[in-house]
Coordinates of C-alpha atoms and ligand atoms in Angstrom, one line a residue:
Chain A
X1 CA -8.4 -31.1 -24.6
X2 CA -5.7 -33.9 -24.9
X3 CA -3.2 -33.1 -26.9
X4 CA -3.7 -29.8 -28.2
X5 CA -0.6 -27.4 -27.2
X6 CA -1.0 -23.6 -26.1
X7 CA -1.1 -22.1 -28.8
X8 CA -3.3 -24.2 -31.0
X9 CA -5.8 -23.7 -28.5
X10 CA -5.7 -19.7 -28.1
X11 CA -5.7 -19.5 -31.3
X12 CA -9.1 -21.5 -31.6
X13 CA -9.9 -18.8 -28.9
X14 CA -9.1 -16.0 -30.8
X15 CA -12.4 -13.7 -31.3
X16 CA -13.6 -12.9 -34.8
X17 CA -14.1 -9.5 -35.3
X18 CA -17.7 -9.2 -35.4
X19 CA -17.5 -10.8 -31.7
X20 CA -15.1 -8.3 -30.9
X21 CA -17.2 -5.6 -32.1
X22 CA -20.1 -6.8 -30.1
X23 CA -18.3 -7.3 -27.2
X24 CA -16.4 -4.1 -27.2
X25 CA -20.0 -2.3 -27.7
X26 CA -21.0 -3.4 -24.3
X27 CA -17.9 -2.5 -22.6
X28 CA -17.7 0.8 -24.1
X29 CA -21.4 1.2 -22.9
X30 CA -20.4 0.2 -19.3
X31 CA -17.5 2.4 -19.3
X32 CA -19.6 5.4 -20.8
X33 CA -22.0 4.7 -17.6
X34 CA -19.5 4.8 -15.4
X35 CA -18.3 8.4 -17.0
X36 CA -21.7 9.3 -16.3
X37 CA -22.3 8.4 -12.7
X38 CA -19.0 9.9 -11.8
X39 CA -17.0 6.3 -11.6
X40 CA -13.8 5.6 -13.3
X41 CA -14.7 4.8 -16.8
X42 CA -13.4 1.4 -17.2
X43 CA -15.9 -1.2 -18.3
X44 CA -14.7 -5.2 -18.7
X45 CA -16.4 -8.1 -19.3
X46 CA -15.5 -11.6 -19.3
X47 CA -16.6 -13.9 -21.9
X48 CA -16.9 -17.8 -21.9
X49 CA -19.2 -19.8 -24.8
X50 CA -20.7 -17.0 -25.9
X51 CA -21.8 -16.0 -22.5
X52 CA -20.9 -13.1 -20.8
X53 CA -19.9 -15.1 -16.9
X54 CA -18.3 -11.7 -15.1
X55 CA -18.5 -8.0 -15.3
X56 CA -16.6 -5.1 -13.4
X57 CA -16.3 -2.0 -12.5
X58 CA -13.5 -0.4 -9.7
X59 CA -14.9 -0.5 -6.5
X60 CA -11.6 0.6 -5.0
X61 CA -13.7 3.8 -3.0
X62 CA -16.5 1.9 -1.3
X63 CA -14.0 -1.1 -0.4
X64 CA -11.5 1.4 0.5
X65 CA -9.3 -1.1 -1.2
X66 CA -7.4 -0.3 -4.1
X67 CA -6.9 -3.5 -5.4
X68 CA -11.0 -3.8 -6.5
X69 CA -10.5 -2.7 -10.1
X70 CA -12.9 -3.5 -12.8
X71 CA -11.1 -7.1 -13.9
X72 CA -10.4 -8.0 -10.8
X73 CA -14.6 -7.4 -9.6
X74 CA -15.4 -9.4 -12.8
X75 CA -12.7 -12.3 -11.9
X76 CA -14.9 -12.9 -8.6
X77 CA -17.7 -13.2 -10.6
X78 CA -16.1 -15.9 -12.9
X79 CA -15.0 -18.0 -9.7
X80 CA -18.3 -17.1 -8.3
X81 CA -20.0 -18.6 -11.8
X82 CA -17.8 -21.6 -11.9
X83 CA -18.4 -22.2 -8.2
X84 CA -22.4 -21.8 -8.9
X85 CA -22.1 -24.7 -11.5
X86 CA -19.6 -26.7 -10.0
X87 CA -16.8 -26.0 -12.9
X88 CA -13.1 -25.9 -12.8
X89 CA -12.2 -22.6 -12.8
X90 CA -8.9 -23.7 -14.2
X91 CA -10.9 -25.2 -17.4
X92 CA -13.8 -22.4 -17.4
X93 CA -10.8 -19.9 -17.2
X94 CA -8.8 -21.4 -20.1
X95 CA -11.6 -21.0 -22.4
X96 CA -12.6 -16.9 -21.3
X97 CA -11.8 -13.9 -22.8
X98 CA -11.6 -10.7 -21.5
X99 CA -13.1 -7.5 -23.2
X100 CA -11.9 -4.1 -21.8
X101 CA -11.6 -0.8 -22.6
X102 CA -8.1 0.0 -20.9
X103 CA -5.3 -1.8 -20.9
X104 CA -5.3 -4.1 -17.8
X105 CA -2.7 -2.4 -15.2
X106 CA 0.6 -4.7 -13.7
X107 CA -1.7 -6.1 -11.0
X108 CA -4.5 -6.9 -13.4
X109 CA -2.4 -8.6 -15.7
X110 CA -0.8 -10.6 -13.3
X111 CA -4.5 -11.7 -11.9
X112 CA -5.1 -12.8 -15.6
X113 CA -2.0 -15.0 -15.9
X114 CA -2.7 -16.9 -12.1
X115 CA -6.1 -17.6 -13.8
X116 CA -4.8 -19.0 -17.0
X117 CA -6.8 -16.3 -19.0
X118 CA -5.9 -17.0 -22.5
X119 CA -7.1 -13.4 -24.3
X120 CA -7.8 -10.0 -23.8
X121 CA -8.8 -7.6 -26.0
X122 CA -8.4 -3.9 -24.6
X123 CA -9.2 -0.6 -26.1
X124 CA -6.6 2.1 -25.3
X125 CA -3.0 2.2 -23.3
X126 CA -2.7 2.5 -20.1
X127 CA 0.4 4.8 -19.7
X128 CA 0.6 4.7 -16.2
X129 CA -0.4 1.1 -14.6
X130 CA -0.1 -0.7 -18.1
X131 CA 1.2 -4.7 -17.8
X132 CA 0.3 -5.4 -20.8
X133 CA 3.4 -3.6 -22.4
X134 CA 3.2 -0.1 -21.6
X135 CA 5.1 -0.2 -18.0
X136 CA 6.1 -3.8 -18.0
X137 CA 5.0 -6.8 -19.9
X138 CA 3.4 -9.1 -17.7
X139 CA 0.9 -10.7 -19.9
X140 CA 4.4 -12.2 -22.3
X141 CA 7.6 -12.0 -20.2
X142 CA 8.9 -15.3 -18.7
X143 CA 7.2 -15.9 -15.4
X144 CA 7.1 -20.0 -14.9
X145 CA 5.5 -19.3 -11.8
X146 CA 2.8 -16.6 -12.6
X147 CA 0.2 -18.9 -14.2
X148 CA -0.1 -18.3 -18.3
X149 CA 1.1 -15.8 -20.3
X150 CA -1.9 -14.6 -22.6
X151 CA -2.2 -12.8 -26.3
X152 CA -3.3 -9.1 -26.5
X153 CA -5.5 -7.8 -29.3
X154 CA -5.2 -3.8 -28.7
X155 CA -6.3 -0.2 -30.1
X156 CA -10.0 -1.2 -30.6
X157 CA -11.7 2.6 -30.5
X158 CA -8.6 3.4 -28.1
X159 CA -8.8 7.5 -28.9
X160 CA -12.6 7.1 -27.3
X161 CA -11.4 5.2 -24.3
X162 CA -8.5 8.0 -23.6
X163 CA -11.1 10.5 -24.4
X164 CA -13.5 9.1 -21.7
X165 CA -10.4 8.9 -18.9
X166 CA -8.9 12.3 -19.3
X167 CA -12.6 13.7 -18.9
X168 CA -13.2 12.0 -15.4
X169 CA -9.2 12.5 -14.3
X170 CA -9.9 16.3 -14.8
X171 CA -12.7 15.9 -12.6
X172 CA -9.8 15.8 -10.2
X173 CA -10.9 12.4 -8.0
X174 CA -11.1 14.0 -4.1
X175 CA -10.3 10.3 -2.9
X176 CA -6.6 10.4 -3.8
X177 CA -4.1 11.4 -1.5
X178 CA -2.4 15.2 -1.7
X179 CA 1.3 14.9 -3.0
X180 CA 3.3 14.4 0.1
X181 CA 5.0 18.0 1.4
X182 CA 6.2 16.6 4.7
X183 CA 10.0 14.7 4.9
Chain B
X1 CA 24.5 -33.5 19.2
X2 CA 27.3 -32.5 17.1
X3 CA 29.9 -29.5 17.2
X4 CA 28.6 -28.5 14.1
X5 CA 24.9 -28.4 14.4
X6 CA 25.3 -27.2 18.2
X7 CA 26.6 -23.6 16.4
X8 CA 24.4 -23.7 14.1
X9 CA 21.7 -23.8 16.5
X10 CA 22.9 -21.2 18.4
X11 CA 23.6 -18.8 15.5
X12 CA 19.8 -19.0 14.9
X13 CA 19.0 -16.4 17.4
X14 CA 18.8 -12.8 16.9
X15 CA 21.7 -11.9 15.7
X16 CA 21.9 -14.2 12.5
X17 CA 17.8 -13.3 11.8
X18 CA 18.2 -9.7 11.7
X19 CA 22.1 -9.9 10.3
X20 CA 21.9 -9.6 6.8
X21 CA 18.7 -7.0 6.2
X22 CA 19.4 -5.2 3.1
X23 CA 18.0 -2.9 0.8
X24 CA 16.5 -3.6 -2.4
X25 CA 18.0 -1.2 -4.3
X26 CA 17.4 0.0 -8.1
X27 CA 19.5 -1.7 -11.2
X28 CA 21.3 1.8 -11.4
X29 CA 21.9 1.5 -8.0
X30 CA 23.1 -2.0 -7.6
X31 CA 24.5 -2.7 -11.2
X32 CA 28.5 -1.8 -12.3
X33 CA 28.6 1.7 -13.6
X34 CA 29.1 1.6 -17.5
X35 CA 32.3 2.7 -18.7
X36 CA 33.6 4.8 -21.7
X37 CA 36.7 4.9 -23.4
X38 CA 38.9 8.1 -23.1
X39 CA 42.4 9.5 -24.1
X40 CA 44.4 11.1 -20.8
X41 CA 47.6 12.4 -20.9
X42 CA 50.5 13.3 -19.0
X43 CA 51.0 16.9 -17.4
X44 CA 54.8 16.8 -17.6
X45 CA 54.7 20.6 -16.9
X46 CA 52.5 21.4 -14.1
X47 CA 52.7 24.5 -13.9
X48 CA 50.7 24.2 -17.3
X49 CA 47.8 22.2 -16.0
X50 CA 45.2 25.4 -15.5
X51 CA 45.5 27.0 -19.0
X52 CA 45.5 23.5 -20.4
X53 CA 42.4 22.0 -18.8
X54 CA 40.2 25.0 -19.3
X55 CA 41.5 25.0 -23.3
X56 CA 40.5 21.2 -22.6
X57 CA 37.4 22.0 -21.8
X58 CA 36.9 24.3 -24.4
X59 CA 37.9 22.1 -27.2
X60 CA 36.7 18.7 -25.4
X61 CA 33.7 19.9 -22.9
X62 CA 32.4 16.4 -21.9
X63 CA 28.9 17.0 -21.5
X64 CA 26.9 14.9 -19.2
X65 CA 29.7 13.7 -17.4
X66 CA 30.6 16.3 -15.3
X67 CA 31.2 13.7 -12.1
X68 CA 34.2 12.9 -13.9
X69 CA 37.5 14.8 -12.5
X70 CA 39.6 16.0 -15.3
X71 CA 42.2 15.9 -13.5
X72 CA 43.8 13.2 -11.5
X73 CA 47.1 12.3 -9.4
X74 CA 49.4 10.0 -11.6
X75 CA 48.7 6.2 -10.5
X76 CA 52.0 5.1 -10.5
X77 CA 53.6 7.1 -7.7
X78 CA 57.1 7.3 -8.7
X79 CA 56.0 8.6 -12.5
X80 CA 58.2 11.7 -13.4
X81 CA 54.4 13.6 -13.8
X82 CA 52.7 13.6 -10.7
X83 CA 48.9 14.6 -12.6
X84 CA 47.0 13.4 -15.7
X85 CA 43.9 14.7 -17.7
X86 CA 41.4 13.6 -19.7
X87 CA 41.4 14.2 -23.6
X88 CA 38.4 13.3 -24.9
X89 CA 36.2 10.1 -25.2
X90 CA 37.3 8.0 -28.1
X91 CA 33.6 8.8 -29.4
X92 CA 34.3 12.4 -30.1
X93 CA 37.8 11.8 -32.0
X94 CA 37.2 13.5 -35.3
X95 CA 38.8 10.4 -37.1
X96 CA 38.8 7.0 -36.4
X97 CA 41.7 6.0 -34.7
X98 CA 42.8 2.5 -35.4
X99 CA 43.2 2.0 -31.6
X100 CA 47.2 2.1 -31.3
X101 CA 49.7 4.5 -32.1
X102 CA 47.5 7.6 -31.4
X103 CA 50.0 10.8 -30.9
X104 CA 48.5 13.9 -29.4
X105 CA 48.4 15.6 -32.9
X106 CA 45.8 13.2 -34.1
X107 CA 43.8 14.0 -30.9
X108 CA 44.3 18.2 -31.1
X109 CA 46.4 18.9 -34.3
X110 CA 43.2 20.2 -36.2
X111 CA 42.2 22.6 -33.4
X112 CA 45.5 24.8 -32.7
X113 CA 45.9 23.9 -29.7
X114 CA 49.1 24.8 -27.9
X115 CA 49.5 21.6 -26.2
X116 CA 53.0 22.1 -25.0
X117 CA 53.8 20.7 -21.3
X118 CA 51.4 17.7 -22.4
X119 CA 52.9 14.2 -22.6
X120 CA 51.5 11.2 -25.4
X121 CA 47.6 9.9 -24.9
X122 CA 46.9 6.8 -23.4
X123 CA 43.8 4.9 -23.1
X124 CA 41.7 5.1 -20.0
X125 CA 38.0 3.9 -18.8
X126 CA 36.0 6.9 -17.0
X127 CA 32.6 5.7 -15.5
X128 CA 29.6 7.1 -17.7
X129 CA 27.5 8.1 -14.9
X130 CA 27.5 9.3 -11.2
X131 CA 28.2 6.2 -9.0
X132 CA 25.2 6.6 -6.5
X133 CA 26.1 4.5 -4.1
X134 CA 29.3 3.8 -2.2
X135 CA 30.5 -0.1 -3.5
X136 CA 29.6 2.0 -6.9
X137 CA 31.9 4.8 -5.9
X138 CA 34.9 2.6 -4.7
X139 CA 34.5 0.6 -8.3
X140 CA 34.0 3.5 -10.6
X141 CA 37.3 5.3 -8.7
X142 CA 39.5 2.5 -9.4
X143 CA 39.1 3.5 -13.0
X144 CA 38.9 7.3 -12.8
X145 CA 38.4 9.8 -9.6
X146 CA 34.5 10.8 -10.2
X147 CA 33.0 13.3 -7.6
X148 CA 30.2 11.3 -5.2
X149 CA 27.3 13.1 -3.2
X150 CA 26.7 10.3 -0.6
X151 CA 23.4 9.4 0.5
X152 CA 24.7 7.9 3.7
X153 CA 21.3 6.0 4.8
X154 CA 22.1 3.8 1.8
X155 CA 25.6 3.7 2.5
X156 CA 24.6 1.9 5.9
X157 CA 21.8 0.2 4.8
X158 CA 24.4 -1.8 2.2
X159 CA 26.6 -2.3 5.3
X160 CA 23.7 -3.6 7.7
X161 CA 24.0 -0.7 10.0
X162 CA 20.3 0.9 9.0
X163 CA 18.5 -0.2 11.9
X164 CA 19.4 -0.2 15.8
X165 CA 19.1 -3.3 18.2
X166 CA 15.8 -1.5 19.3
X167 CA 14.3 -1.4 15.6
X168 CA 15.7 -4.8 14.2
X169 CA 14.1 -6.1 17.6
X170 CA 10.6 -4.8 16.5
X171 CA 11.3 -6.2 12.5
X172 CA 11.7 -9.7 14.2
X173 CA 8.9 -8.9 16.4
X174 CA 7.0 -8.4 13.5
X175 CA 8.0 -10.8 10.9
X176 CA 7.2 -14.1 13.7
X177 CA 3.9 -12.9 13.9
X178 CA 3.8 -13.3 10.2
X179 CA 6.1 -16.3 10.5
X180 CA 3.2 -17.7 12.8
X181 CA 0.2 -16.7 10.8
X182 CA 1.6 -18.5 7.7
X183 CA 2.2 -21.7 9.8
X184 CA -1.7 -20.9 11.0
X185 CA -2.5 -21.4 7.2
X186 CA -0.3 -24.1 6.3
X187 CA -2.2 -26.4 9.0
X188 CA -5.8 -25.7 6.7
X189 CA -3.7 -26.4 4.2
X190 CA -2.3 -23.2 2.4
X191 CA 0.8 -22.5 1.0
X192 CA 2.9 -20.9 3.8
X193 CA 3.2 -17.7 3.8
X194 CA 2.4 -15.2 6.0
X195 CA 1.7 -11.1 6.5
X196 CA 1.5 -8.7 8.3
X197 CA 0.7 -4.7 8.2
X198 CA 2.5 -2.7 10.7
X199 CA 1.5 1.2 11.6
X200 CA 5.3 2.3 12.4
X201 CA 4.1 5.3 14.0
X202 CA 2.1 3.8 16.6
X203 CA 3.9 0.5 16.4
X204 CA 0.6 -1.4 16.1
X205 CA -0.5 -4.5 14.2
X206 CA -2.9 -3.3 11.9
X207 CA -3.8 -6.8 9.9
X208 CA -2.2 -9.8 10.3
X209 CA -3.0 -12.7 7.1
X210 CA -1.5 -15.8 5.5
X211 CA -2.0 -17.3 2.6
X212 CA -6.3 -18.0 1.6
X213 CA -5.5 -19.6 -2.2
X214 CA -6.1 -22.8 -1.6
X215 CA -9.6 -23.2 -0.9
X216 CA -12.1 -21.2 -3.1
X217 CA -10.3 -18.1 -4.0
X218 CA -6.8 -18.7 -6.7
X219 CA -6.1 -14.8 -5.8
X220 CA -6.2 -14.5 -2.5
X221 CA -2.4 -14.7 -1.8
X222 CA -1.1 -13.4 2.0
X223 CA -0.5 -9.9 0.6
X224 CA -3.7 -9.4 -1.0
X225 CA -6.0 -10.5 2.2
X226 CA -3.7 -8.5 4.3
X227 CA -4.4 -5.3 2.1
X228 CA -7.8 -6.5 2.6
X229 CA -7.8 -6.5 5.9
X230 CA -6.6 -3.3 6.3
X231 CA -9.7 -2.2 4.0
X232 CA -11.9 -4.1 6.9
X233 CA -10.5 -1.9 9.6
X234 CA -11.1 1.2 7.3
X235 CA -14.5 0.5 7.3
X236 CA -14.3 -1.2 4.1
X237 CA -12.8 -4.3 2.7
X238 CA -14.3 -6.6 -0.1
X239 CA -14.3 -10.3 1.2
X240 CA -15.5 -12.3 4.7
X241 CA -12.0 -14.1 6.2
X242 CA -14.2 -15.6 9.2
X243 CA -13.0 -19.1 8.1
X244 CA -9.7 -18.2 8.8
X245 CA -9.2 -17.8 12.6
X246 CA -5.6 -16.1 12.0
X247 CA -6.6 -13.8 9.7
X248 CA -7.4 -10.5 11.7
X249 CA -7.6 -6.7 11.7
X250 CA -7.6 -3.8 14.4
X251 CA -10.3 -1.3 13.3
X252 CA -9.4 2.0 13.0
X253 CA -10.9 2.8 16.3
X254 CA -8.8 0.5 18.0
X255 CA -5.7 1.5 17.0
X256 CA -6.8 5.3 17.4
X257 CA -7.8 4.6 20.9
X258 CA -4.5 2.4 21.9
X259 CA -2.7 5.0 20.7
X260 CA -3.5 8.6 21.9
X261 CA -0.2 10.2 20.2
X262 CA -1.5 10.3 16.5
X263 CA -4.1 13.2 17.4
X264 CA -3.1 15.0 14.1
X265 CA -3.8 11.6 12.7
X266 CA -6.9 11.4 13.4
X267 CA -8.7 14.6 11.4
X268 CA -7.9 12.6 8.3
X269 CA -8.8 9.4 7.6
X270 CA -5.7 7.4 6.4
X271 CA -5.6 6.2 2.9
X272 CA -5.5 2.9 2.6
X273 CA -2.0 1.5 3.3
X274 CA -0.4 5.0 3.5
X275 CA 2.2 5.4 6.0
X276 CA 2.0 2.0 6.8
X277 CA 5.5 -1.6 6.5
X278 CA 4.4 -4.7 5.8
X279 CA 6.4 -7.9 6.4
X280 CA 5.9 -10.8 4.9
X281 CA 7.7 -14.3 4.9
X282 CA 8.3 -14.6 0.9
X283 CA 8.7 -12.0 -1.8
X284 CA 5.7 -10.8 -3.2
X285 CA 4.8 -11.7 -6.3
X286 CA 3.5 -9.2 -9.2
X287 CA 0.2 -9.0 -8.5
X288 CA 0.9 -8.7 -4.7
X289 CA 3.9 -6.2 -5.5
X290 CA 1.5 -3.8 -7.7
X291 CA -1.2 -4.2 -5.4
X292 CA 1.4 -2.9 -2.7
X293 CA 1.8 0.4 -5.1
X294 CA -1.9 0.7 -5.9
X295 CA -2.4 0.8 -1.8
X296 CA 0.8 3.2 -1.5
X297 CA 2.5 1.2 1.4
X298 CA 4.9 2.3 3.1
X299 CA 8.2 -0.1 3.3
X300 CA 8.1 -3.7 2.5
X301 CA 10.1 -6.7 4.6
X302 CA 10.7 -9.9 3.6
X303 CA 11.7 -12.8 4.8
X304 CA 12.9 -14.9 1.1
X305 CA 13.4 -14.2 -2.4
X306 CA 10.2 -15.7 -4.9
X307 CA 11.5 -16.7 -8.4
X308 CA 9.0 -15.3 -10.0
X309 CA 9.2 -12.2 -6.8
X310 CA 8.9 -8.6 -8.1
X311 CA 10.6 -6.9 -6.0
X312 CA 14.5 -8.0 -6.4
X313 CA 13.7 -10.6 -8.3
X314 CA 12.3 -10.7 -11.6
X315 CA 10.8 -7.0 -11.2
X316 CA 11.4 -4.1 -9.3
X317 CA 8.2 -2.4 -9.0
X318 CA 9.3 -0.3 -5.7
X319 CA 11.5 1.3 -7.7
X320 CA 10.1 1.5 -11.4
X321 CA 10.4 5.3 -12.6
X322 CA 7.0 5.2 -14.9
X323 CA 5.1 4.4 -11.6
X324 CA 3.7 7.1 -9.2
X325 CA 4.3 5.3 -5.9
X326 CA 7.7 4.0 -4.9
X327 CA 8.5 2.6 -1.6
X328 CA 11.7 1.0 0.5
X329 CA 12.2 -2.9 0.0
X330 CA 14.3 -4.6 2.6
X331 CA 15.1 -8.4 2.2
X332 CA 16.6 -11.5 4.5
X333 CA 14.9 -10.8 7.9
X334 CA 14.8 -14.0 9.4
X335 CA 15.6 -15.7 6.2
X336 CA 16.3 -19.2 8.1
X337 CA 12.7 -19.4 9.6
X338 CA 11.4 -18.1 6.3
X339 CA 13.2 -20.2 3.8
X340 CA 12.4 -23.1 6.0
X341 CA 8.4 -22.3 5.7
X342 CA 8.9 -22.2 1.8
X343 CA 10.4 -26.3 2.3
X344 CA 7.4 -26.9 3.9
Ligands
ZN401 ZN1 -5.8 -3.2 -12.5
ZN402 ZN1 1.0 -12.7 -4.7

């Protein structure tokens, strides 16, 4: 590790494109599954060595908090991995990339940067939450104290990812609250 | 002990704690309003001024700046023309104008425009847009009379004068419990800060947290195991906090049962931080400040800013347009204490 510099060492990071392929696969599948059993069609995985060391999907309606989305269910994971085989998170971390099939939102992205997450690859925009660039740009704006920033690889099959979130948001999700009338 | 320090210590009471509370506001809120350049002249006939501001308008029509008053009363008090009106912008002159020497021809000679009872163009600067708040107002006025709808809660929030004795009394209440907790977590070794999560209807605690990162968890900052908490009392929650004795919640029972008034409350469960204030000792951070949209809290109080804070400081998610929740940030209660945990 001595010596190299940031970005000589994300760029050794930086997925081929036959990894991304794979990788996106999976999280397309996850996020189709999701689609399927009524959840928000997100899927994310986590990748260090080869290995795939966390996995999510939002959880924000059994936790009844809204904070468990997808990356942030397959961050645990990774601490819970690195914990399992007494690794530095901070080192494991530095060396994982994220697969996802929507842009991380502001929080997200801001998880990502605390953990020194160097890459994430993403599949379509994320016009309402997006940090990575679409609302604000977390993942490259100056933030000394925010961890890392990290490099974005974007648009991999995005029209099927937007495809897959308009069909469960027109499912109309009965969990969200009704536009306030009262005040 | 010293004159000095003998004030000082006395000025750390109530007063000086809840003094300077303010609101977060938005850049358009808090920034100088832009200006633009315009031509005015003098009305040296006044009994010309209606025909010649609604030919001025006809010609000139200003669009998207109707706060600005045509019209105004000559600064200078002892001018021979007691009013002046606006031109046009220097934007919409049909020819460049090399900035001096502009006679009212150049300005209206192509349009036949009877401009008689109107004196020679100066330049002025009219604010672009509507000041929305009053320190806006009293800037932009200085420059050109623009009309003002007054939203006088911010007006008194920029003055301090928001909140009575009785409700600054129950912020401080509130922000030394979290001022407490976060000292809780600094002695197992945490970074100190402190939150807590505050039903303002029924005035009860509803999670109280401090920082958790430290030991086995990089993300679990004050906010985040506070909106946790909350999740716990919901019936919820995602993580186990029992290492952490000052880490705590009221279930939703409790707080139902402690507080018989919110009967129409209790047909629908509330949704997650809904309705709810949280205080917390330091500004949150991004992923704490989104989490606090995601979880649709109500108002946000803190103590200090965070350089890296997003709301006031390097953000302002409260009050980001693209975003479907936006909430009220107030800033500098008990900024002593809290600043002083941040030293720590
Ligand atoms: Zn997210
Ligand atoms: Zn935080």
């Amino acid at each position: 590790m001595q010596g190299e510099n940031d970005s000589g060492q994300t760029d050794f990071l930086q997925p081929s494109d036959s990894e991304i392929h794979a990788w996106m696969s999976k999280a397309f599948d996850m996020a189709s599954d999701a689609l399927e059993n009524g959840e928000v069609p997100v899927g994310c995985l986590m990748v260090y060595n080869n290995e795939i060391i966390g996995k999510g999907r939002n959880e924000v309606n059994e936790t009844k908090n809204a904070t468990r989305h997808a990356e942030m269910v397959a961050l645990d994971q990774v601490l819970d991995w690195c914990h399992c085989r007494e690794k530095d998170p901070k080192v494991v971390c530095g060396q994982t990339v994220l697969y996802v099939t929507v842009e991380p939102c502001i929080m997200c992205a801001a998880a990502l940067r605390l953990l020194h997450i160097p890459f994430v690859v993403y599949g379509c925009r994320n016009e309402r939450f997006g940090g990575c660039g679409s609302v604000l740009d977390v993942s490259s704006d100056d933030l000394p104290h925010t961890g890392t920033s990290f490099k974005c690889i974007s648009g991999y099959r995005a029209e099927e990812a937007v495809e897959m979130l308009k069909t469960f948001y027109k499912q109309e999700n009965p969990n969200a609250p009704k536009p306030k009338v009262r005040k | 002990m010293e004159p000095q320090a003998k004030r000082k210590k006395e000025m750390d009471g109530f007063d000086v704690e809840c003094w300077n509370i303010l609101p977060v506001l938005s850049d358009e809120q808090s920034q100088d309003t832009e200006l633009l350049s315009a031509y005015a002249a003098p009305i040296i006939e006044k009994k010309q001024t209606s025909r010649l501001m609604k030919e001025l308008s006809l010609v000139y029509p200003l669009p998207g700046l109707h706060h600005i008053k045509r019209v105004r009363a000559s600064n200078d008090k002892s001018s021979s023309h007691p009013l002046e009106v606006i031109v046009c912008l220097v934007r919409d002159m049909q020819e460049a104008t090399n900035g001096k020497g502009v006679a009212l021809a150049d300005l209206l000679g192509s349009q036949s425009f009877d401009f008689s009872g109107l004196g020679e163009p100066f330049l002025v600067k009219i604010p672009a847009t509507p000041p929305l708040t009053r320190p806006q107002f009293e800037k932009a006025r200085k420059h050109w009379p623009t009309s003002f709808h007054e939203d006088k809660l911010i007006t008194s929030a920029l003055r301090g004068q928001l909140f009575t004795a009785a409700q600054k009394a129950k912020i401080l209440e509130y922000m030394t419990v979290a001022v407490q907790a976060a000292k809780s977590g600094q002695e197992m070794g945490m970074n100190t800060v402190g939150a807590v999560i505050v039903d303002p209807e029924s005035e009860q605690i509803v999670a109280v947290s401090h920082d958790c990162k430290n030991s086995s968890h990089p993300l679990h900052h004050a906010v985040m195991v506070c909106i946790d908490l909350v999740a716990y009392g919901q019936g919820g929650g995602a993580y186990n906090y029992d290492k952490y004795p000052a880490c705590q919640f009221s279930s939703q029972e409790s707080l139902r049962n402690s507080f018989k008034a919110v009967s129409a409350k209790e047909s629908s469960q509330p949704y997650i931080c809904t309705g709810y204030d949280l205080y917390v000792t330091r500004e949150p951070c991004v992923m704490c400040a989104m989490a606090l949209v995601h979880s649709r809290i109500n108002r946000v109080f803190y103590g200090t800013a965070f350089a890296d804070g997003a709301l006031g400081t390097k953000y302002k998610i409260h009050c980001e347009k693209d975003l479907n929740h936006r909430f009220e940030v107030f800033k500098g209660v008990m900024l002593n204490t809290c600043e002083a945990l941040c030293k720590k």
